[in-house]
Every structure is written in structure tokens, then in C-alpha cells.
């Protein structure tokens, strides 16, 4: 099943610019990419596919770990995201392919040594993507990806934590903007067990399924929530209204508090 925020919104120039600016000013996506790359067993490898590669954050980090003749194919469905990558991370060792992850096998003719997917797999039809990843990998090649805790059915909340920025945003929107929180959509989480079953059905062996905690600052969270696609609350408000609410929530929040999120990180072998 395709996740609802999947493709809509990413092919927008302004959103892509702000996403990439965030990725340059904060280590959030680079750190997650480095973690995946360290698990992909890239010693002496030549070709890696960066699935849902966006503006090339992960591709650039992959190149640091590959030998000089190594190559990366960065595949993403949003031309606006890739336009930034082509402009700012231009490197003859990166090939940009605009396509859906589900269709990757139609675009690759040489077997890949590894496939990585940072911060995106839950936006795709995982059954189709796992089958496609298996087709493009050489036997023994690794497929490594991460899943945000909320989408993996992990709870991120520390029971002792003070009110979160998201909670403050919702409260201000309800009190002052007539916001009505939508009913939670029922999507089955991509739990470790479900992911492993899907990987097995696609012909993969799971090497590791780890829960990893990542810590950031409230300022980083505020910057992330300024990217139009991630701005809250979802629904009827304009982006300008969301940004006003975000500033008020940020002013009211405890800025000394670190923000910890949990991620499911899966390493598998074809
Ligand atoms: C949060 S960004 C991550 C980008 C990149 N991996 C990084 O670490 O910066 C999510 C990306 O997934 C892409 N995406 C979402 N669904 C996709 C799909 N089904 N096929 C290909 N790309 C997809 C979006 O276009 C977007 O660029």
C-alpha cells in the first residue's frame, strides 16, 4: 500500500529548496545516511543504488565510502528534488534517474552491489520495492533502509518528557484557528516483523533489524517543521498560518530539552 504523503508535495521547487537547505544546515539526514552506509558493506564495491535519493544527500555520502571508480545511481520520483541535486551535488560518478522506487528494476541493467534508502521507504509500496530491489542486486548484495519510529509502530514518547512541539502546535491551532484534528488514519505500521516477512517473501535474508535512537535539538525540530511538506498541523491552514503557530509553539516550549526519536534500521542480504 502506498503511503498517503508519498509523492504529492515532493515535486515542488520551494519545498525542495527548503528541504535541501535544512539538510545542509542540520546533520539529521546526513547522520542517518552515514549510519545506513556503514551497514551496507561497501568495501571494494562499485555500484550502489540510492533509492528515493531526493537531492542527493545520501549519494554524496555514499561516494565518500566507495573507491574512486565507484558509482551511485540516485533514483527519485520528484524532478524538483533531483534538480537541486544535479545543480549542487553534480559529480560524474552520480547518475540521476527520475522514476518511482517500485520501478527501479526497469532502469538498471548492471547488477548493483548495494541498495540504500534513507528516510523514505515507508512512503513506498514496500512489497513492490523489495521485489524490485531483489531484482537489481547481485547475489549477496545488501539492501539497507530505515523507518521512522512512528511508521514502524515504535513509540517515540518519553513518559517524563514535557509537552512536545507538535502537541503545542495542535493546541494553539485548535484554540486560535478553529482547527479540528482529523481522525487518525488507520495504516498498518511497518513493524520489524512485517518488514522481515516482506523481505523474506522477496527473497532477502535479514541480517539485522535494530532500533536506533537519534537525538536532536528543539531548534532542529523547528527548522524541520518549517519545510512545507512537514509543517503542522496537517489540513486546512495555510503555510503562513502554520509558521506563525510554529513560532508561538517554539517560544512556549522548553528549549533545553533534547528531542529523541527512534528508528527501525534494517539490513538485509539478497
Ligand atoms: C525525506 S526525503 C529523503 C531524501 C534522501 N533519501 C535524503 O536522505 O535526503 C524522501 C524522498 O522520497 C521520495 N519518494 C517518495 N516516494 C517515492 C517513490 N515511491 N519512489 C521514488 N521516490 C519517492 C521523495 O520524492 C523524496 O525525495
Coordinates of C-alpha atoms and ligand atoms in Angstrom, one line a residue:
X1 CA 0.0 0.0 0.0
X2 CA 1.4 3.4 -1.0
X3 CA 1.7 5.8 2.0
X4 CA -0.5 8.9 1.6
X5 CA 2.1 11.6 1.7
X6 CA 4.2 9.6 -0.7
X7 CA 4.6 11.5 -3.9
X8 CA 2.4 14.6 -3.6
X9 CA 4.4 17.5 -2.4
X10 CA 7.9 16.4 -3.1
X11 CA 7.9 17.7 -6.7
X12 CA 7.7 21.3 -5.6
X13 CA 10.6 23.7 -6.2
X14 CA 10.1 25.7 -3.0
X15 CA 9.7 22.6 -0.8
X16 CA 12.7 21.0 -2.4
X17 CA 14.9 24.2 -1.8
X18 CA 13.9 24.3 1.9
X19 CA 14.4 20.6 2.3
X20 CA 17.9 20.8 0.9
X21 CA 18.7 23.9 3.0
X22 CA 17.6 22.0 6.1
X23 CA 19.8 19.0 5.1
X24 CA 22.8 21.3 4.7
X25 CA 22.3 23.3 7.9
X26 CA 21.4 20.3 10.1
X27 CA 23.0 16.8 10.3
X28 CA 19.7 14.9 10.6
X29 CA 19.6 13.4 7.1
X30 CA 23.4 13.1 6.7
X31 CA 23.8 11.3 10.0
X32 CA 21.0 8.8 9.1
X33 CA 22.7 8.3 5.7
X34 CA 26.1 7.7 7.3
X35 CA 24.5 5.1 9.5
X36 CA 23.0 3.2 6.5
X37 CA 26.2 3.5 4.5
X38 CA 28.2 2.0 7.4
X39 CA 25.8 -1.1 7.3
X40 CA 25.9 -1.6 3.5
X41 CA 29.3 -3.4 3.4
X42 CA 30.8 -1.2 0.6
X43 CA 34.4 -2.2 0.8
X44 CA 35.7 -2.5 -2.8
X45 CA 32.2 -2.2 -4.1
X46 CA 31.4 -0.4 -7.4
X47 CA 27.7 0.3 -7.8
X48 CA 25.2 1.4 -5.3
X49 CA 21.6 2.4 -5.8
X50 CA 20.3 5.3 -3.7
X51 CA 16.5 4.7 -3.7
X52 CA 14.3 7.7 -3.1
X53 CA 17.6 9.7 -3.2
X54 CA 16.0 13.1 -3.2
X55 CA 18.5 15.9 -3.6
X56 CA 21.5 13.6 -3.2
X57 CA 22.4 13.8 0.5
X58 CA 22.9 10.1 0.7
X59 CA 24.5 9.8 -2.7
X60 CA 27.2 12.3 -1.7
X61 CA 27.9 10.3 1.5
X62 CA 28.0 7.0 -0.4
X63 CA 30.7 8.4 -2.7
X64 CA 32.9 9.1 0.4
X65 CA 32.8 5.3 1.2
X66 CA 33.2 4.0 -2.3
X67 CA 36.5 3.5 -4.1
X68 CA 37.4 6.2 -6.7
X69 CA 35.9 4.3 -9.6
X70 CA 32.6 3.6 -7.5
X71 CA 29.3 4.9 -8.9
X72 CA 25.9 5.8 -7.4
X73 CA 22.6 5.7 -9.1
X74 CA 20.3 8.1 -7.3
X75 CA 16.6 7.4 -8.2
X76 CA 13.7 9.5 -7.0
X77 CA 10.2 10.3 -8.4
X78 CA 10.4 14.0 -7.8
X79 CA 12.2 16.1 -10.5
X80 CA 12.2 19.1 -8.2
X81 CA 14.3 17.3 -5.6
X82 CA 16.7 15.9 -8.3
X83 CA 17.1 19.3 -9.9
X84 CA 18.7 20.6 -6.8
X85 CA 21.0 17.5 -6.6
X86 CA 22.0 17.9 -10.2
X87 CA 22.9 21.6 -9.6
X88 CA 24.6 21.4 -6.2
X89 CA 26.0 17.8 -5.9
X90 CA 26.9 17.4 -9.6
X91 CA 29.5 14.6 -9.8
X92 CA 30.2 12.4 -12.8
X93 CA 30.0 9.4 -10.5
X94 CA 26.3 10.1 -9.7
X95 CA 23.6 9.1 -12.3
X96 CA 20.2 10.7 -11.6
X97 CA 17.2 8.7 -12.6
X98 CA 13.7 10.2 -12.2
X99 CA 11.4 7.2 -11.5
X100 CA 9.4 5.5 -8.8
X101 CA 11.3 3.2 -6.5
X102 CA 8.8 0.5 -7.3
X103 CA 10.0 0.7 -11.0
X104 CA 13.8 0.6 -10.2
X105 CA 14.3 -2.7 -12.0
X106 CA 13.1 -1.2 -15.3
X107 CA 16.0 1.3 -15.2
X108 CA 19.0 -0.7 -14.1
X109 CA 20.9 -3.0 -16.4
X110 CA 24.1 -3.8 -14.3
X111 CA 23.7 -5.7 -11.0
X112 CA 24.2 -3.4 -8.1
X113 CA 26.4 -4.2 -5.1
X114 CA 24.0 -2.5 -2.6
X115 CA 20.8 -0.6 -2.4
X116 CA 20.2 2.0 0.3
X117 CA 17.1 4.0 1.1
X118 CA 17.2 6.8 3.7
X119 CA 14.1 8.2 5.3
X120 CA 11.7 7.2 2.7
X121 CA 10.9 3.5 2.4
X122 CA 7.6 3.9 4.3
X123 CA 6.4 6.3 1.6
X124 CA 6.6 3.5 -1.0
X125 CA 4.7 0.3 -1.7
X126 CA 7.2 -1.8 0.2
X127 CA 6.1 -5.2 -1.3
X128 CA 6.8 -3.9 -4.8
X129 CA 10.0 -2.1 -3.8
X130 CA 11.5 -5.1 -2.0
X131 CA 10.8 -7.3 -5.1
X132 CA 12.4 -4.7 -7.4
X133 CA 15.4 -4.3 -5.1
X134 CA 16.0 -8.0 -5.2
X135 CA 16.0 -8.0 -9.0
X136 CA 18.6 -5.2 -9.2
X137 CA 21.0 -6.6 -6.6
X138 CA 23.8 -9.1 -7.2
X139 CA 23.6 -12.2 -5.0
X140 CA 24.8 -11.3 -1.5
X141 CA 24.4 -7.6 -2.1
X142 CA 22.9 -5.6 0.8
X143 CA 19.6 -3.7 0.9
X144 CA 19.6 -1.3 3.9
X145 CA 16.9 1.2 4.9
X146 CA 15.5 2.9 7.9
X147 CA 11.9 3.6 9.1
X148 CA 10.8 6.5 11.3
X149 CA 9.6 5.1 14.6
X150 CA 6.0 6.4 14.1
X151 CA 5.7 4.5 10.9
X152 CA 7.4 1.4 12.3
X153 CA 4.9 1.2 15.2
X154 CA 7.6 2.3 17.8
X155 CA 6.6 4.8 20.4
X156 CA 8.8 7.9 20.4
X157 CA 7.4 9.4 23.6
X158 CA 9.4 9.6 26.8
X159 CA 6.7 9.4 29.5
X160 CA 8.7 12.0 31.5
X161 CA 9.0 14.4 28.6
X162 CA 7.5 17.9 28.7
X163 CA 4.8 18.8 26.1
X164 CA 6.1 18.3 22.6
X165 CA 6.4 20.9 19.9
X166 CA 3.7 19.0 17.9
X167 CA 1.4 19.0 20.9
X168 CA 1.8 22.7 21.4
X169 CA 1.2 23.3 17.7
X170 CA -2.0 21.4 17.8
X171 CA -3.2 23.1 21.0
X172 CA -2.6 26.6 19.5
X173 CA -4.2 25.7 16.2
X174 CA -7.3 24.3 18.0
X175 CA -7.6 27.3 20.4
X176 CA -6.9 30.2 18.0
X177 CA -7.5 28.9 14.4
X178 CA -10.6 26.7 14.8
X179 CA -8.5 23.7 13.8
X180 CA -10.2 20.3 14.1
X181 CA -7.7 17.5 14.3
X182 CA -8.6 14.8 11.8
X183 CA -9.3 11.3 12.9
X184 CA -6.2 9.1 12.9
X185 CA -5.9 7.3 9.6
X186 CA -5.5 3.6 10.2
X187 CA -2.4 2.4 8.4
X188 CA -0.8 -0.8 9.5
X189 CA 2.7 0.1 10.8
X190 CA 5.8 -1.4 9.1
X191 CA 6.8 -3.3 12.1
X192 CA 10.1 -5.2 12.2
X193 CA 8.1 -8.5 11.9
X194 CA 6.1 -7.3 8.9
X195 CA 9.2 -5.9 7.2
X196 CA 11.1 -9.1 7.7
X197 CA 8.2 -11.2 6.4
X198 CA 8.0 -8.9 3.3
X199 CA 11.8 -9.1 2.8
X200 CA 11.7 -12.9 3.1
X201 CA 8.9 -13.1 0.5
X202 CA 11.0 -11.0 -1.8
X203 CA 14.0 -13.4 -1.4
X204 CA 16.1 -11.4 1.2
X205 CA 17.7 -12.7 4.4
X206 CA 17.5 -10.2 7.2
X207 CA 21.0 -9.5 8.6
X208 CA 19.9 -7.1 11.4
X209 CA 16.8 -5.2 12.5
X210 CA 17.9 -2.6 15.0
X211 CA 16.1 0.1 16.9
X212 CA 18.3 3.2 16.9
X213 CA 17.8 6.4 19.0
X214 CA 18.6 9.7 17.5
X215 CA 18.9 12.9 19.5
X216 CA 18.4 16.5 18.2
X217 CA 17.7 19.9 19.5
X218 CA 14.4 21.8 19.6
X219 CA 15.8 24.3 17.1
X220 CA 16.5 21.4 14.6
X221 CA 12.9 20.2 15.1
X222 CA 11.6 23.8 14.5
X223 CA 13.7 24.1 11.3
X224 CA 12.4 20.7 10.1
X225 CA 8.8 21.7 10.8
X226 CA 9.4 24.8 8.6
X227 CA 9.8 22.6 5.5
X228 CA 6.3 23.0 3.8
X229 CA 5.7 19.2 3.4
X230 CA 6.5 18.6 7.1
X231 CA 4.7 21.7 8.5
X232 CA 1.9 21.0 11.0
X233 CA -0.9 20.8 11.6
X234 CA -2.0 19.0 8.5
X235 CA -5.2 20.1 6.9
X236 CA -7.0 23.3 6.4
X237 CA -4.4 26.0 7.4
X238 CA -2.1 28.0 5.1
X239 CA 1.7 27.7 5.3
X240 CA 1.9 31.2 6.7
X241 CA -0.5 30.4 9.5
X242 CA 1.4 27.2 10.2
X243 CA 4.7 29.2 10.5
X244 CA 3.0 31.7 12.9
X245 CA 1.8 28.8 15.1
X246 CA 5.2 27.1 14.9
X247 CA 6.9 30.3 16.2
X248 CA 4.4 30.6 19.1
X249 CA 4.8 26.9 20.0
X250 CA 8.6 27.2 19.8
X251 CA 8.5 30.3 22.1
X252 CA 6.4 28.3 24.6
X253 CA 8.5 25.1 24.5
X254 CA 11.3 24.1 26.8
X255 CA 14.3 24.8 24.5
X256 CA 16.8 23.0 26.8
X257 CA 15.1 19.7 26.2
X258 CA 16.7 17.3 23.7
X259 CA 14.4 15.5 21.3
X260 CA 14.9 11.8 20.9
X261 CA 13.4 9.9 18.0
X262 CA 13.6 6.2 17.5
X263 CA 14.2 4.5 14.1
X264 CA 14.0 0.9 12.9
X265 CA 17.1 0.2 10.8
X266 CA 17.0 -2.9 8.6
X267 CA 20.0 -4.6 7.0
X268 CA 19.2 -7.4 4.6
X269 CA 21.1 -9.5 2.1
X270 CA 20.0 -10.7 -1.4
Ligands
LIG1 C1 12.6 12.7 3.2 S1 13.1 12.6 1.5 C2 14.7 11.7 1.6 C3 15.6 12.0 0.5 C4 17.0 11.4 0.7 N1 17.0 10.0 0.8 C5 17.8 12.0 1.8 O1 18.2 11.3 2.7 O2 17.9 13.3 1.8 C6 12.0 11.5 0.8 C7 12.2 11.3 -0.7 O3 11.5 10.2 -1.1 C8 11.0 10.4 -2.5 N2 9.9 9.4 -2.7 C9 8.8 9.2 -2.0 N3 8.1 8.2 -2.6 C10 8.8 7.7 -3.6 C11 8.6 6.6 -4.5 N4 7.6 5.8 -4.4 N5 9.6 6.4 -5.4 C12 10.7 7.2 -5.5 N6 10.9 8.3 -4.7 C13 10.0 8.5 -3.7 C14 10.5 11.8 -2.4 O4 10.4 12.4 -3.7 C15 11.7 12.5 -1.6 O5 12.7 13.0 -2.4

